[in-house]
Amino acid sequence: MITLKSEREIDLLKQAGHIVYLTHQYLKPFIKEGVTTKRLDALAEDFIRSQDATPSFKGYEGFPYALCISINDEVVHGFPSNRKLVDGDIISIDIGACYKGYHGDSAWTYAVGNISDQDQYLLEHTEKALWEGIRQVKPGNRIGDISNAIENYAKSHHLGVVRELCGHGVGTMVHEDPMVPNYGEKGHGPKLKVGMVLAIEPMLTIGREDIYMDENNWTIKTDDSSNSAHYEHTVVVTKDGVEILTGE
Ligand code: MG
Ligand code: MG
């Protein structure tokens, strides 16, 4: 069931989203060669708790960490570990925070030191695919308009679209209806209405789009070991179009 949020709820979702945004900003200076992803996870968890919020993902269906940290060929749901970042890695950090019962959800892919031109291309165009999707958010459009915009942008830039994972509604649960796939047909799917809150999150690959599940039963990796990027914002449909809840 898709719920439309009241003004009061949207206000709380904005506060949750802002905490997620602040957590990304807080982490940025620590993302460099030599740091372990476990340390990034601990820093983020402390920061989220200092904002009177809790990490949305910790304990979610048994996920053991505050953050999903996915390096290079890991697409999503990477486990923070003692692995140290090295120059040339790309690292996708997915952050969820729950404030007074409402969630914010945003992922970003960061470069560690100097990355290859190919990875730079992947990051630039996965972020742009996110913005193409967000541009379709306005009352009267449909979920398929978002999906189609992301898919078209990715395909025209020769990037693979991971199809098994998708965006979603956000509210008192971090994952709610509707699903927001990163591929689809214009004019199809649920109609966007004022008060709908959505996480839009393209996951694109530099190679083929096939994936497999790692032995830990959580982490998704690309079959061909090509690198993958992930950009996500939580947004609300407004009468004028869209407002980003996890941005500046
Ligand atoms: Mg996320
Ligand atoms: Mg999400």
mmCIF file of C-alpha atoms and ligand atoms in Angstrom:
data_model
loop_
_atom_site.group_PDB
_atom_site.id
_atom_site.type_symbol
_atom_site.label_atom_id
_atom_site.label_comp_id
_atom_site.label_asym_id
_atom_site.label_seq_id
_atom_site.Cartn_x
_atom_site.Cartn_y
_atom_site.Cartn_z
ATOM 1 C CA MET A 1 0.000 0.000 0.000
ATOM 2 C CA ILE A 2 1.328 3.426 -0.935
ATOM 3 C CA THR A 3 0.824 6.004 1.794
ATOM 4 C CA LEU A 4 0.698 9.767 1.341
ATOM 5 C CA LYS A 5 2.449 11.561 4.146
ATOM 6 C CA SER A 6 0.934 14.426 6.136
ATOM 7 C CA GLU A 7 2.760 17.723 6.607
ATOM 8 C CA ARG A 8 3.763 16.635 10.088
ATOM 9 C CA GLU A 9 5.187 13.380 8.749
ATOM 10 C CA ILE A 10 7.016 15.142 5.931
ATOM 11 C CA ASP A 11 8.577 17.441 8.489
ATOM 12 C CA LEU A 12 9.923 14.411 10.408
ATOM 13 C CA LEU A 13 11.086 12.751 7.168
ATOM 14 C CA LYS A 14 12.959 15.978 6.343
ATOM 15 C CA GLN A 15 14.697 15.862 9.696
ATOM 16 C CA ALA A 16 15.630 12.204 9.214
ATOM 17 C CA GLY A 17 16.836 12.959 5.672
ATOM 18 C CA HIS A 18 18.901 15.862 6.916
ATOM 19 C CA ILE A 19 20.647 13.612 9.441
ATOM 20 C CA VAL A 20 21.520 11.228 6.601
ATOM 21 C CA TYR A 21 22.894 14.153 4.584
ATOM 22 C CA LEU A 22 24.943 15.373 7.560
ATOM 23 C CA THR A 23 26.307 11.853 8.101
ATOM 24 C CA HIS A 24 27.568 11.729 4.516
ATOM 25 C CA GLN A 25 29.246 15.127 4.973
ATOM 26 C CA TYR A 26 30.747 14.028 8.280
ATOM 27 C CA LEU A 27 32.229 10.858 6.751
ATOM 28 C CA LYS A 28 33.724 12.430 3.620
ATOM 29 C CA PRO A 29 37.055 13.569 5.113
ATOM 30 C CA PHE A 30 37.638 10.060 6.522
ATOM 31 C CA ILE A 31 37.233 8.338 3.153
ATOM 32 C CA LYS A 32 40.836 7.885 2.135
ATOM 33 C CA GLU A 33 43.570 5.342 1.638
ATOM 34 C CA GLY A 34 44.303 3.234 4.730
ATOM 35 C CA VAL A 35 41.014 3.617 6.578
ATOM 36 C CA THR A 36 39.041 0.438 7.267
ATOM 37 C CA THR A 37 35.397 0.310 6.309
ATOM 38 C CA LYS A 38 34.629 -0.836 9.873
ATOM 39 C CA ARG A 39 36.007 2.469 11.128
ATOM 40 C CA LEU A 40 33.746 4.391 8.719
ATOM 41 C CA ASP A 41 30.811 2.346 9.990
ATOM 42 C CA ALA A 42 31.647 3.111 13.641
ATOM 43 C CA LEU A 43 32.117 6.822 12.931
ATOM 44 C CA ALA A 44 28.777 6.999 11.134
ATOM 45 C CA GLU A 45 26.920 5.096 13.825
ATOM 46 C CA ASP A 46 28.269 7.395 16.554
ATOM 47 C CA PHE A 47 27.365 10.432 14.492
ATOM 48 C CA ILE A 48 23.827 9.218 13.757
ATOM 49 C CA ARG A 49 23.254 8.484 17.456
ATOM 50 C CA SER A 50 24.622 11.927 18.387
ATOM 51 C CA GLN A 51 21.742 13.353 16.327
ATOM 52 C CA ASP A 52 19.144 11.467 18.443
ATOM 53 C CA ALA A 53 18.608 9.051 15.568
ATOM 54 C CA THR A 54 19.306 5.352 15.017
ATOM 55 C CA PRO A 55 20.888 3.629 11.993
ATOM 56 C CA SER A 56 17.996 2.277 9.904
ATOM 57 C CA PHE A 57 19.868 -0.703 8.520
ATOM 58 C CA LYS A 58 21.346 -2.106 11.723
ATOM 59 C CA GLY A 59 19.233 -5.150 12.557
ATOM 60 C CA TYR A 60 17.050 -4.671 9.476
ATOM 61 C CA GLU A 61 16.226 -8.244 8.459
ATOM 62 C CA GLY A 62 19.342 -9.156 10.425
ATOM 63 C CA PHE A 63 21.792 -6.794 8.663
ATOM 64 C CA PRO A 64 24.615 -6.502 11.209
ATOM 65 C CA TYR A 65 26.019 -2.998 10.565
ATOM 66 C CA ALA A 66 24.951 0.648 10.513
ATOM 67 C CA LEU A 67 26.098 1.227 6.939
ATOM 68 C CA CYS A 68 26.226 -0.729 3.724
ATOM 69 C CA ILE A 69 29.702 -0.166 2.320
ATOM 70 C CA SER A 70 30.310 -1.649 -1.114
ATOM 71 C CA ILE A 71 33.711 -1.447 -2.790
ATOM 72 C CA ASN A 72 34.433 -1.686 -6.541
ATOM 73 C CA ASP A 73 32.599 -4.767 -7.898
ATOM 74 C CA GLU A 74 30.300 -4.888 -4.856
ATOM 75 C CA VAL A 75 27.000 -3.358 -5.931
ATOM 76 C CA VAL A 76 25.144 -3.011 -2.618
ATOM 77 C CA HIS A 77 24.863 -4.392 0.934
ATOM 78 C CA GLY A 78 28.615 -4.684 1.470
ATOM 79 C CA PHE A 79 29.688 -5.489 5.021
ATOM 80 C CA PRO A 80 32.001 -3.042 6.775
ATOM 81 C CA SER A 81 35.179 -4.965 7.607
ATOM 82 C CA ASN A 82 38.891 -4.670 8.361
ATOM 83 C CA ARG A 83 39.540 -4.162 4.651
ATOM 84 C CA LYS A 84 41.538 -0.985 4.161
ATOM 85 C CA LEU A 85 40.695 1.374 1.355
ATOM 86 C CA VAL A 86 43.407 1.694 -1.271
ATOM 87 C CA ASP A 87 44.132 4.377 -3.818
ATOM 88 C CA GLY A 88 41.885 3.872 -6.850
ATOM 89 C CA ASP A 89 38.979 2.200 -5.028
ATOM 90 C CA ILE A 90 35.444 3.387 -5.496
ATOM 91 C CA ILE A 91 33.281 3.021 -2.422
ATOM 92 C CA SER A 92 29.489 3.167 -2.280
ATOM 93 C CA ILE A 93 28.201 4.203 1.121
ATOM 94 C CA ASP A 94 24.509 3.696 1.818
ATOM 95 C CA ILE A 95 23.222 5.460 4.923
ATOM 96 C CA GLY A 96 19.826 5.170 6.593
ATOM 97 C CA ALA A 97 18.777 7.019 9.740
ATOM 98 C CA CYS A 98 15.570 6.827 11.729
ATOM 99 C CA TYR A 99 14.447 9.939 13.609
ATOM 100 C CA LYS A 100 11.312 9.873 15.762
ATOM 101 C CA GLY A 101 10.076 6.851 13.834
ATOM 102 C CA TYR A 102 10.743 8.186 10.319
ATOM 103 C CA HIS A 103 13.546 7.218 7.959
ATOM 104 C CA GLY A 104 15.908 8.862 5.492
ATOM 105 C CA ASP A 105 17.908 6.831 2.948
ATOM 106 C CA SER A 106 20.727 8.024 0.704
ATOM 107 C CA ALA A 107 23.708 6.392 -0.988
ATOM 108 C CA TRP A 108 26.699 7.969 -2.676
ATOM 109 C CA THR A 109 29.768 6.570 -4.410
ATOM 110 C CA TYR A 110 33.086 8.154 -3.501
ATOM 111 C CA ALA A 111 36.511 8.028 -5.122
ATOM 112 C CA VAL A 112 39.478 6.977 -2.967
ATOM 113 C CA GLY A 113 42.478 8.996 -4.181
ATOM 114 C CA ASN A 114 43.024 8.792 -7.916
ATOM 115 C CA ILE A 115 40.562 6.606 -9.770
ATOM 116 C CA SER A 116 40.640 5.435 -13.381
ATOM 117 C CA ASP A 117 38.981 7.452 -16.148
ATOM 118 C CA GLN A 118 36.553 4.592 -16.588
ATOM 119 C CA ASP A 119 35.506 4.723 -12.942
ATOM 120 C CA GLN A 120 35.260 8.501 -13.105
ATOM 121 C CA TYR A 121 32.872 8.046 -16.041
ATOM 122 C CA LEU A 122 30.849 5.487 -14.077
ATOM 123 C CA LEU A 123 30.485 7.799 -11.068
ATOM 124 C CA GLU A 124 29.639 10.875 -13.110
ATOM 125 C CA HIS A 125 26.970 9.173 -15.170
ATOM 126 C CA THR A 126 25.421 7.129 -12.360
ATOM 127 C CA GLU A 127 24.902 10.382 -10.449
ATOM 128 C CA LYS A 128 23.457 11.992 -13.569
ATOM 129 C CA ALA A 129 21.100 9.014 -13.989
ATOM 130 C CA LEU A 130 19.819 9.717 -10.471
ATOM 131 C CA TRP A 131 19.116 13.352 -11.405
ATOM 132 C CA GLU A 132 17.373 12.230 -14.609
ATOM 133 C CA GLY A 133 15.083 10.093 -12.455
ATOM 134 C CA ILE A 134 14.450 12.881 -9.943
ATOM 135 C CA ARG A 135 13.525 15.253 -12.798
ATOM 136 C CA GLN A 136 10.525 13.070 -13.560
ATOM 137 C CA VAL A 137 9.072 13.467 -10.060
ATOM 138 C CA LYS A 138 5.912 15.591 -10.161
ATOM 139 C CA PRO A 139 2.244 15.001 -9.479
ATOM 140 C CA GLY A 140 0.561 13.171 -12.361
ATOM 141 C CA ASN A 141 3.708 11.472 -13.652
ATOM 142 C CA ARG A 142 4.093 7.768 -12.981
ATOM 143 C CA ILE A 143 6.768 5.577 -11.417
ATOM 144 C CA GLY A 144 7.522 4.257 -14.911
ATOM 145 C CA ASP A 145 8.534 7.766 -15.993
ATOM 146 C CA ILE A 146 11.270 7.754 -13.339
ATOM 147 C CA SER A 147 12.322 4.197 -14.206
ATOM 148 C CA ASN A 148 12.395 4.876 -17.928
ATOM 149 C CA ALA A 149 14.444 8.072 -17.553
ATOM 150 C CA ILE A 150 17.097 6.230 -15.529
ATOM 151 C CA GLU A 151 17.208 3.258 -17.893
ATOM 152 C CA ASN A 152 17.429 5.445 -21.004
ATOM 153 C CA TYR A 153 20.182 7.572 -19.541
ATOM 154 C CA ALA A 154 22.187 4.525 -18.453
ATOM 155 C CA LYS A 155 21.783 2.748 -21.785
ATOM 156 C CA SER A 156 22.718 5.807 -23.814
ATOM 157 C CA HIS A 157 25.924 5.952 -21.756
ATOM 158 C CA HIS A 158 26.610 2.215 -22.200
ATOM 159 C CA LEU A 159 26.230 1.418 -18.516
ATOM 160 C CA GLY A 160 24.580 -1.729 -17.151
ATOM 161 C CA VAL A 161 21.387 -1.383 -15.077
ATOM 162 C CA VAL A 162 21.191 -3.797 -12.154
ATOM 163 C CA ARG A 163 17.593 -4.984 -12.385
ATOM 164 C CA GLU A 164 17.198 -7.140 -9.284
ATOM 165 C CA LEU A 165 17.372 -4.164 -6.901
ATOM 166 C CA CYS A 166 15.282 -1.032 -6.942
ATOM 167 C CA GLY A 167 14.175 2.141 -5.202
ATOM 168 C CA HIS A 168 11.190 2.230 -2.858
ATOM 169 C CA GLY A 169 8.818 4.265 -0.749
ATOM 170 C CA VAL A 170 10.113 5.630 2.574
ATOM 171 C CA GLY A 171 8.209 6.455 5.757
ATOM 172 C CA THR A 172 7.843 4.730 9.096
ATOM 173 C CA MET A 173 9.556 1.819 7.362
ATOM 174 C CA VAL A 174 12.771 2.278 5.432
ATOM 175 C CA HIS A 175 11.387 0.141 2.597
ATOM 176 C CA GLU A 176 7.745 0.738 1.711
ATOM 177 C CA ASP A 177 5.600 0.598 -1.414
ATOM 178 C CA PRO A 178 5.905 1.475 -4.204
ATOM 179 C CA MET A 179 8.908 -0.212 -5.785
ATOM 180 C CA VAL A 180 10.862 2.184 -8.003
ATOM 181 C CA PRO A 181 12.718 0.064 -10.575
ATOM 182 C CA ASN A 182 15.626 1.480 -12.553
ATOM 183 C CA TYR A 183 14.101 0.256 -15.809
ATOM 184 C CA GLY A 184 10.598 0.418 -17.172
ATOM 185 C CA GLU A 185 8.114 2.023 -19.485
ATOM 186 C CA LYS A 186 6.976 5.622 -19.559
ATOM 187 C CA GLY A 187 3.394 6.155 -18.464
ATOM 188 C CA HIS A 188 3.247 2.883 -16.523
ATOM 189 C CA GLY A 189 3.086 2.121 -12.812
ATOM 190 C CA PRO A 190 1.516 4.014 -9.913
ATOM 191 C CA LYS A 191 0.706 7.699 -10.375
ATOM 192 C CA LEU A 192 2.794 10.136 -8.324
ATOM 193 C CA LYS A 193 0.781 12.130 -5.810
ATOM 194 C CA VAL A 194 1.616 14.986 -3.455
ATOM 195 C CA GLY A 195 2.947 13.528 -0.192
ATOM 196 C CA MET A 196 4.508 10.388 -1.677
ATOM 197 C CA VAL A 197 8.043 9.859 -0.399
ATOM 198 C CA LEU A 198 10.406 7.848 -2.589
ATOM 199 C CA ALA A 199 13.996 6.669 -2.534
ATOM 200 C CA ILE A 200 15.332 6.777 -6.080
ATOM 201 C CA GLU A 201 18.545 4.811 -6.464
ATOM 202 C CA PRO A 202 20.190 3.779 -9.720
ATOM 203 C CA MET A 203 22.821 1.049 -9.378
ATOM 204 C CA LEU A 204 24.847 0.981 -12.587
ATOM 205 C CA THR A 205 27.800 -1.058 -13.776
ATOM 206 C CA ILE A 206 30.634 -0.421 -16.160
ATOM 207 C CA GLY A 207 30.266 -3.909 -17.625
ATOM 208 C CA ARG A 208 27.437 -6.388 -17.769
ATOM 209 C CA GLU A 209 24.490 -6.017 -15.413
ATOM 210 C CA ASP A 210 24.401 -9.597 -14.062
ATOM 211 C CA ILE A 211 24.989 -10.019 -10.352
ATOM 212 C CA TYR A 212 25.447 -12.735 -7.741
ATOM 213 C CA MET A 213 25.114 -13.028 -3.983
ATOM 214 C CA ASP A 214 28.301 -13.257 -1.946
ATOM 215 C CA GLU A 215 28.834 -16.038 0.601
ATOM 216 C CA ASN A 216 27.749 -13.723 3.429
ATOM 217 C CA ASN A 217 24.223 -13.885 1.953
ATOM 218 C CA TRP A 218 23.951 -10.111 1.810
ATOM 219 C CA THR A 219 26.522 -8.549 -0.464
ATOM 220 C CA ILE A 220 25.631 -8.295 -4.141
ATOM 221 C CA LYS A 221 28.521 -8.344 -6.630
ATOM 222 C CA THR A 222 28.801 -8.066 -10.391
ATOM 223 C CA ASP A 223 29.227 -11.394 -12.183
ATOM 224 C CA ASP A 224 31.962 -10.076 -14.436
ATOM 225 C CA SER A 225 33.784 -8.270 -11.557
ATOM 226 C CA SER A 226 33.231 -4.917 -13.238
ATOM 227 C CA ASN A 227 32.839 -1.911 -10.983
ATOM 228 C CA SER A 228 29.480 -0.579 -9.909
ATOM 229 C CA ALA A 229 28.184 2.739 -8.569
ATOM 230 C CA HIS A 230 25.120 3.664 -6.511
ATOM 231 C CA TYR A 231 23.543 7.084 -5.990
ATOM 232 C CA GLU A 232 20.371 7.578 -3.987
ATOM 233 C CA HIS A 233 18.228 10.376 -2.628
ATOM 234 C CA THR A 234 14.989 10.297 -0.687
ATOM 235 C CA VAL A 235 12.529 12.779 -2.210
ATOM 236 C CA VAL A 236 8.945 13.928 -1.622
ATOM 237 C CA VAL A 237 6.397 14.719 -4.328
ATOM 238 C CA THR A 238 5.198 18.294 -3.833
ATOM 239 C CA LYS A 239 2.556 20.319 -5.654
ATOM 240 C CA ASP A 240 5.351 22.080 -7.537
ATOM 241 C CA GLY A 241 7.255 18.881 -8.341
ATOM 242 C CA VAL A 242 9.863 17.498 -6.013
ATOM 243 C CA GLU A 243 11.833 18.292 -2.900
ATOM 244 C CA ILE A 244 14.978 16.365 -1.972
ATOM 245 C CA LEU A 245 14.987 15.298 1.678
ATOM 246 C CA THR A 246 18.544 13.952 1.851
ATOM 247 C CA GLY A 247 20.284 16.854 0.098
ATOM 248 C CA GLU A 248 21.810 20.106 1.318
HETATM 249 MG MG MG B 1 19.922 3.298 0.624
HETATM 250 MG MG MG B 2 17.115 2.681 -0.549
#
